[in-house]
């Protein structure tokens, strides 16, 4: 049963990683914390959508 959740957990870990990376990039670029969160949220949503559609496979 644990194997059933492995792809979902891997996707979740990937999305958290993307969020943190984009948030940090936003802060380094001089965005306010709120703008950086908005940027990160947009990126995570976009990559999640593309991954769900099969257009953006998760890189290992």
Coordinates of C-alpha atoms in Angstrom, one line a residue:
X1 CA 0.0 0.0 0.0
X2 CA 2.9 2.4 0.6
X3 CA 3.9 2.2 -3.1
X4 CA 0.5 3.7 -3.9
X5 CA 1.4 6.9 -2.2
X6 CA 5.0 7.2 -3.4
X7 CA 4.3 9.2 -6.6
X8 CA 2.1 11.6 -4.6
X9 CA 4.7 12.1 -1.9
X10 CA 7.4 12.6 -4.5
X11 CA 5.2 15.2 -6.3
X12 CA 4.5 16.9 -3.0
X13 CA 8.2 17.0 -2.1
X14 CA 9.0 18.4 -5.5
X15 CA 6.3 21.1 -5.2
X16 CA 7.6 22.2 -1.8
X17 CA 11.1 22.4 -3.2
X18 CA 9.9 24.5 -6.1
X19 CA 8.0 26.8 -3.8
X20 CA 11.0 27.4 -1.5
X21 CA 13.4 28.0 -4.5
X22 CA 11.0 30.5 -6.2
X23 CA 10.3 32.2 -2.9
X24 CA 14.1 32.7 -2.3
X25 CA 14.6 33.9 -5.8
X26 CA 11.8 36.4 -5.4
X27 CA 13.4 37.7 -2.1
X28 CA 16.8 37.9 -3.7
X29 CA 15.3 39.9 -6.6
X30 CA 14.0 42.5 -4.2
X31 CA 10.4 41.5 -4.1
X32 CA 8.5 42.0 -0.9
X33 CA 7.8 38.8 1.1
X34 CA 4.1 38.9 -0.1
X35 CA 5.2 39.3 -3.7
X36 CA 7.7 36.5 -3.3
X37 CA 5.0 34.2 -1.9
X38 CA 2.7 35.1 -4.8
X39 CA 5.5 34.3 -7.3
X40 CA 6.2 31.0 -5.6
X41 CA 2.5 30.1 -5.4
X42 CA 2.1 30.8 -9.1
X43 CA 5.1 28.7 -10.0
X44 CA 3.9 25.8 -7.9
X45 CA 0.4 25.9 -9.4
X46 CA 1.8 26.1 -12.9
X47 CA 4.2 23.2 -12.5
X48 CA 1.5 21.2 -10.7
X49 CA -0.9 21.7 -13.5
X50 CA 1.7 20.9 -16.2
X51 CA 2.8 17.8 -14.2
X52 CA -0.8 16.6 -13.9
X53 CA -1.3 17.0 -17.6
X54 CA 1.9 15.1 -18.2
X55 CA 3.7 18.0 -19.9
X56 CA 6.3 18.6 -17.1
X57 CA 7.7 15.3 -15.8
X58 CA 9.4 15.4 -12.4
X59 CA 13.2 15.3 -12.8
X60 CA 15.1 13.0 -10.4

